[in-house]
mmCIF file of C-alpha atoms in Angstrom:
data_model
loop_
_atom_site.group_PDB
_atom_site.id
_atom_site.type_symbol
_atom_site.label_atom_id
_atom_site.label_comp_id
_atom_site.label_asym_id
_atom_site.label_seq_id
_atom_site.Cartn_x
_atom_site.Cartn_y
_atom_site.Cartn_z
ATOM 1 C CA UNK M 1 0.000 0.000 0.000
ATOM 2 C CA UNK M 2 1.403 3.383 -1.276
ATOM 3 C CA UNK M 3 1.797 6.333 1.620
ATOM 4 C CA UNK M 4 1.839 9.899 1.145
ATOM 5 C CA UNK M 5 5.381 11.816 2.065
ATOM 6 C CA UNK M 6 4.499 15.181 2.401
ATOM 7 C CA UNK M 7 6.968 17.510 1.752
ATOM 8 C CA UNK M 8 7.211 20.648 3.281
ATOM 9 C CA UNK M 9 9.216 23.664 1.213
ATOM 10 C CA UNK M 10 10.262 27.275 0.475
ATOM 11 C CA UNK M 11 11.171 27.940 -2.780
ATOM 12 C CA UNK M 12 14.141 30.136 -0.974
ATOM 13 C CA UNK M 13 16.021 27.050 0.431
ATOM 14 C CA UNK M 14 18.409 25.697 -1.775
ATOM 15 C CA UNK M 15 18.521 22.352 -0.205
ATOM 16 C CA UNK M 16 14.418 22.175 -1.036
ATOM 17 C CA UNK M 17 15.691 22.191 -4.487
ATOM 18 C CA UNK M 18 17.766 19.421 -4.051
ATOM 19 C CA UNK M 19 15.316 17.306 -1.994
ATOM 20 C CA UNK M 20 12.957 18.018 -5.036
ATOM 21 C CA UNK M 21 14.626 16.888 -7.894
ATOM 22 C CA UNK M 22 15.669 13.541 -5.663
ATOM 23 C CA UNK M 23 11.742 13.303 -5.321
ATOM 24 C CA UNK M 24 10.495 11.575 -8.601
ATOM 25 C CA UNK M 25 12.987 8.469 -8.204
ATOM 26 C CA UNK M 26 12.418 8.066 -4.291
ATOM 27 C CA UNK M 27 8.407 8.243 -5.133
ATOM 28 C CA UNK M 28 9.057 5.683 -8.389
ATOM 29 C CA UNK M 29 11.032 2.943 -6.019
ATOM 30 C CA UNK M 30 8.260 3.231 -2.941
ATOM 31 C CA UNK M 31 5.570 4.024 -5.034
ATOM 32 C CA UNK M 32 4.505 7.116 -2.551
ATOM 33 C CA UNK M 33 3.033 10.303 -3.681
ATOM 34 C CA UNK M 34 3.994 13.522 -2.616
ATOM 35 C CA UNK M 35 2.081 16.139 -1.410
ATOM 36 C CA UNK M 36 3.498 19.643 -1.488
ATOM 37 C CA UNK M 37 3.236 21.719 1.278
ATOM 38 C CA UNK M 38 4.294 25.008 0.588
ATOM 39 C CA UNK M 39 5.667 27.661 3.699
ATOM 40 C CA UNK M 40 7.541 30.811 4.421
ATOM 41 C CA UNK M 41 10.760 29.615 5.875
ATOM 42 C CA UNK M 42 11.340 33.231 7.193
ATOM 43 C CA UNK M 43 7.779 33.250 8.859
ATOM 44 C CA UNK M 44 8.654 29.204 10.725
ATOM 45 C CA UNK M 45 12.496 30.641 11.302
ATOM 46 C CA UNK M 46 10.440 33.623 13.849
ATOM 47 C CA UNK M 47 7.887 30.850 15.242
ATOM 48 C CA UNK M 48 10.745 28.537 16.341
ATOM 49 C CA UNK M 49 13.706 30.849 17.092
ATOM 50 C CA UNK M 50 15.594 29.261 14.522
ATOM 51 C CA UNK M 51 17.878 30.976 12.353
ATOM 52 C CA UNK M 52 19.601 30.614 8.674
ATOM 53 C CA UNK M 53 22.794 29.022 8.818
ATOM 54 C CA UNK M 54 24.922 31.902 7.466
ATOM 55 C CA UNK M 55 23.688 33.604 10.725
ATOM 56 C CA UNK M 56 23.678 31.010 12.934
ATOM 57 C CA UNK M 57 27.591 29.910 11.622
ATOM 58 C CA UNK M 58 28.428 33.700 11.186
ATOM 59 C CA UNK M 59 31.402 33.527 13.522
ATOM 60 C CA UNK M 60 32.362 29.439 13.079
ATOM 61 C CA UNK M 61 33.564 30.079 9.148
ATOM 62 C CA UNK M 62 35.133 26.578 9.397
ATOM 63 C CA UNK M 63 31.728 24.882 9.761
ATOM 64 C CA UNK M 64 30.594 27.084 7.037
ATOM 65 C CA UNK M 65 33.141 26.022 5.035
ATOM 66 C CA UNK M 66 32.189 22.091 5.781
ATOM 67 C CA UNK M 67 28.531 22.966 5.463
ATOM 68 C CA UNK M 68 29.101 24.380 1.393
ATOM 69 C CA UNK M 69 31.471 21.360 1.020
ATOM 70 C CA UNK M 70 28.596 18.996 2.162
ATOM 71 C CA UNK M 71 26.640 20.153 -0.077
ATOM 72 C CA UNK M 72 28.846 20.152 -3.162
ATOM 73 C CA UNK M 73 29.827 16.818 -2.662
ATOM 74 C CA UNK M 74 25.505 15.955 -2.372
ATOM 75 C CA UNK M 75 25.018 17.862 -5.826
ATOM 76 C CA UNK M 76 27.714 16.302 -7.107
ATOM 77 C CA UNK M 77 26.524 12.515 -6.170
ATOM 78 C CA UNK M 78 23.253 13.182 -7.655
ATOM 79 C CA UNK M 79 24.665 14.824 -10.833
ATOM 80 C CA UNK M 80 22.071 17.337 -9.806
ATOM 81 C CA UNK M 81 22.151 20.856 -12.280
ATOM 82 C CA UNK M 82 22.423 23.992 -9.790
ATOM 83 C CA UNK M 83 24.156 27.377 -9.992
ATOM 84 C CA UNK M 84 24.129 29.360 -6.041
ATOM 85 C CA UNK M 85 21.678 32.438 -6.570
ATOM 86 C CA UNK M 86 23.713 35.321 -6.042
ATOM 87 C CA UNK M 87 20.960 37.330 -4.571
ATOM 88 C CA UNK M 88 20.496 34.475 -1.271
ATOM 89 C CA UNK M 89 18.777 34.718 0.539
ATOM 90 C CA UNK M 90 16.161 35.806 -1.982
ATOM 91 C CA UNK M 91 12.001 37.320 -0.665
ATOM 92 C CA UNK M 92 10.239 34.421 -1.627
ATOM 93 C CA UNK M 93 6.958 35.738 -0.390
ATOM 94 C CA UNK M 94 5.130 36.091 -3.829
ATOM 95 C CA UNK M 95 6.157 32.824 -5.472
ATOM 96 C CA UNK M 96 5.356 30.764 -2.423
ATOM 97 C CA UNK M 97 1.877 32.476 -2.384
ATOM 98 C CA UNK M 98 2.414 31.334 -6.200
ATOM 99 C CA UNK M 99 2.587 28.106 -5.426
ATOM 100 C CA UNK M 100 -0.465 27.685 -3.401
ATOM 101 C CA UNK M 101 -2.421 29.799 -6.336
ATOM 102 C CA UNK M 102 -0.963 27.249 -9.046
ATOM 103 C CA UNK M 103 -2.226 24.219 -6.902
ATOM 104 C CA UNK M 104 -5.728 25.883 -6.734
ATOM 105 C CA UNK M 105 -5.647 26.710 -10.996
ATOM 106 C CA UNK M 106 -4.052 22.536 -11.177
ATOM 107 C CA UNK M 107 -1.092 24.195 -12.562
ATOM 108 C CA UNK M 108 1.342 22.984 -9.724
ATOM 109 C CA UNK M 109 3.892 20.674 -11.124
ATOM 110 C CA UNK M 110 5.051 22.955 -14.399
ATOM 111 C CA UNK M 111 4.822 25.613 -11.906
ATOM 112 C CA UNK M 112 7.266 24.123 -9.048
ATOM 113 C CA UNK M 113 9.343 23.314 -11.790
ATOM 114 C CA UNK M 114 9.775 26.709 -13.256
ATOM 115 C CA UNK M 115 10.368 28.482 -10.547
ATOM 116 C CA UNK M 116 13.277 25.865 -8.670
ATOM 117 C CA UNK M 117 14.769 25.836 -12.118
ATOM 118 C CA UNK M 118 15.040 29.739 -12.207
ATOM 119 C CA UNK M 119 15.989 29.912 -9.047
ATOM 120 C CA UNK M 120 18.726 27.598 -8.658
ATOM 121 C CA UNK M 121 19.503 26.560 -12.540
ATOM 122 C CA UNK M 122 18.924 30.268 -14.068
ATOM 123 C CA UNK M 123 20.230 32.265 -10.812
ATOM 124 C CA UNK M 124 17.178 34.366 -12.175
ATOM 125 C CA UNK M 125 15.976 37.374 -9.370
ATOM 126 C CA UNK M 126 12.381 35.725 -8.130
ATOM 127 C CA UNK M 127 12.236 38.632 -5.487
ATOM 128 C CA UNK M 128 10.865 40.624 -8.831
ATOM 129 C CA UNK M 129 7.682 40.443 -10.027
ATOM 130 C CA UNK M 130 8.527 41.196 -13.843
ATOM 131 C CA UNK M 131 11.207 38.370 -13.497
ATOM 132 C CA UNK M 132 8.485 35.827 -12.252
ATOM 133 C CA UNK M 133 5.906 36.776 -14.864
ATOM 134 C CA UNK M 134 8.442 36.579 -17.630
ATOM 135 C CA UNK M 135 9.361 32.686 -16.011
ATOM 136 C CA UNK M 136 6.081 31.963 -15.683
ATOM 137 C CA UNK M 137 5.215 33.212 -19.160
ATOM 138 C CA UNK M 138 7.734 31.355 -20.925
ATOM 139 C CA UNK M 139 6.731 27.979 -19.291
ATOM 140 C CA UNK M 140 3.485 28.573 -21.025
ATOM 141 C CA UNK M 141 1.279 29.041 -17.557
ATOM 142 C CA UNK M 142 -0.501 31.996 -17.098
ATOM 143 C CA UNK M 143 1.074 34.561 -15.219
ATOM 144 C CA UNK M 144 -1.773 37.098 -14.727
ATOM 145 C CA UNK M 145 -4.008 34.559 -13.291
ATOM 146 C CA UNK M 146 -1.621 33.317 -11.019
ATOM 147 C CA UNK M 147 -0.096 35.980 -9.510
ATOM 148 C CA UNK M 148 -4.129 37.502 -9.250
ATOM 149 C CA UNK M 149 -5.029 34.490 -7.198
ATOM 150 C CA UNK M 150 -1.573 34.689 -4.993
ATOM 151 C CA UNK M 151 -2.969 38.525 -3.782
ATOM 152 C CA UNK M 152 -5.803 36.700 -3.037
ATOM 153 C CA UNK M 153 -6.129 36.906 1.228
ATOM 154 C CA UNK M 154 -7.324 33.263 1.062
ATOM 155 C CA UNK M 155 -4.398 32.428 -0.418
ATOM 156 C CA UNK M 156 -2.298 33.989 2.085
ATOM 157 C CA UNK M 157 -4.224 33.297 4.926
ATOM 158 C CA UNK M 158 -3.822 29.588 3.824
ATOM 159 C CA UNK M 159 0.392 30.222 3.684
ATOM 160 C CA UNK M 160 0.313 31.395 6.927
ATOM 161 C CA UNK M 161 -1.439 28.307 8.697
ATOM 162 C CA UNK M 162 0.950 26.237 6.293
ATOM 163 C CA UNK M 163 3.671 27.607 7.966
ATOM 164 C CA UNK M 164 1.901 27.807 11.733
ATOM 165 C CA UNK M 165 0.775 24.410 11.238
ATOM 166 C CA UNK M 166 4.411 23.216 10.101
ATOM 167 C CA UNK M 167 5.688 24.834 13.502
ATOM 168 C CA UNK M 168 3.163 23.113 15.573
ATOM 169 C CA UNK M 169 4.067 19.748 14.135
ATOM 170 C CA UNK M 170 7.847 20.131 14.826
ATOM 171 C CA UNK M 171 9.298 21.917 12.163
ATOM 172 C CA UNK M 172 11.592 24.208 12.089
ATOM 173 C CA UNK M 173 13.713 24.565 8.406
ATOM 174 C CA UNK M 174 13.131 23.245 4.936
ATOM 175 C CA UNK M 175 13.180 20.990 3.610
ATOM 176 C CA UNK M 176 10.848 18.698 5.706
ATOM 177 C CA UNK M 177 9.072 15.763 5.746
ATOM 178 C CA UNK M 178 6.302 13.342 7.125
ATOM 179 C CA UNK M 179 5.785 9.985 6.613
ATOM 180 C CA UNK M 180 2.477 9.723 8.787
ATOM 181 C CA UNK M 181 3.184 11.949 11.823
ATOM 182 C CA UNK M 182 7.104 10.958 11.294
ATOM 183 C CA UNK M 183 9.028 13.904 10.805
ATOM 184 C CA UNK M 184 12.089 13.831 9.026
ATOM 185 C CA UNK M 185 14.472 17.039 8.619
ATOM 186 C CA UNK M 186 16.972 18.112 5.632
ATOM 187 C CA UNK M 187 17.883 16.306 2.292
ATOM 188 C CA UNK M 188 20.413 13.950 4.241
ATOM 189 C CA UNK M 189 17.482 12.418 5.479
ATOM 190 C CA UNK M 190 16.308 10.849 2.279
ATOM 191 C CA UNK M 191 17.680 7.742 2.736
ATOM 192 C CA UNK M 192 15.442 7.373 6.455
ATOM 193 C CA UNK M 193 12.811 8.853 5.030
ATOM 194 C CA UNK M 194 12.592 5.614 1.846
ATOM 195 C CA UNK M 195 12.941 3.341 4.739
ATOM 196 C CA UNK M 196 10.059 4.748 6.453
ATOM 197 C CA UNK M 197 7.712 4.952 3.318
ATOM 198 C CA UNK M 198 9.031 0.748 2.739
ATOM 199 C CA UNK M 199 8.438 -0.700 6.095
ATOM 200 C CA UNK M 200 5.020 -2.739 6.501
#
């Protein structure tokens, strides 16, 4: 019997773009389906005292430097494509309202994937409106309609008890995820979180 993973994500955290594109072959050996659940990392960092890594490492640069090393080596394992955004950490407010808009309009999936690929393939400025419309435009979806809908206070209202729900539950960075109530934390987790989605 399949089970849902439910992955929890900001378009703003890099290693949510990794854990995504490892996604489709984890879901094709378990046979589990994902469901997305978008939040504002900023909005969980405030509700859990928790804070980025470049500030929390600020004064350790040596585990800064092992961190970025870490994840090389990861994106270099998975032959995954990504070029560091040189605008991190990047206001991800709009798209991730985006995203929540797209899975309203069923427009989700081409939508998640053209805005991780401009974000970390492209390096393209998502903190700018024209910059997402043009994205969104040239992957065909409908720009104007989505970014209508992500104004919409629904929409945001439903963002914000994303991310107060997330906090409730445990979390407290991205990427996350539950198997059942099973939380599991970070990319490096993937391998715990198969295990969990196998086990009878």
């Amino acid at each position: 019997m399949s089970k849902n993973l439910e992955f929890l994500f900001d378009f703003g955290g890099p290693n949510s773009y990794l854990a995504y594109k490892m996604l489709p072959d984890l879901c094709a050996r378990t046979g589990a389906k994902v469901v997305y659940v978008p939040i504002l990392l900023g909005g969980l960092f405030k509700l859990t005292n928790n804070q980025a890594p470049l500030v929390r490492y600020a004064e350790t640069p040596a585990k800064q430097k092992y961190e970025m090393l870490e994840f090389q080596r990861f994106v270099n394992a998975h032959a995954i494509p990504f070029k560091m955004n040189p605008r991190f950490p990047l206001n991800t407010l709009y798209v991730m309202r985006g995203a929540i808009a797209a899975q309203r309009l069923g427009c989700f999936a081409p939508y998640m994937d053209a805005v991780m690929a401009a974000m970390w393939h492209d390096a393209a400025d998502m903190g700018d409106l024209d910059v997402v419309r043009d994205v969104l435009d040239r992957a065909g979806l409908n720009s104007a309609a989505l970014l209508a809908l992500a104004d919409d206070p629904e929409v945001k209202a439903e963002l914000i008890a994303n991310t107060e729900a997330a906090a409730k539950r445990g979390a407290f960075g991205v990427p996350t995820f539950f198997v059942d109530d099973e939380m599991f934390w970070g990319k490096e987790r993937l391998g715990q979180v198969e295990a969990a989605l196998t086990k009878s």
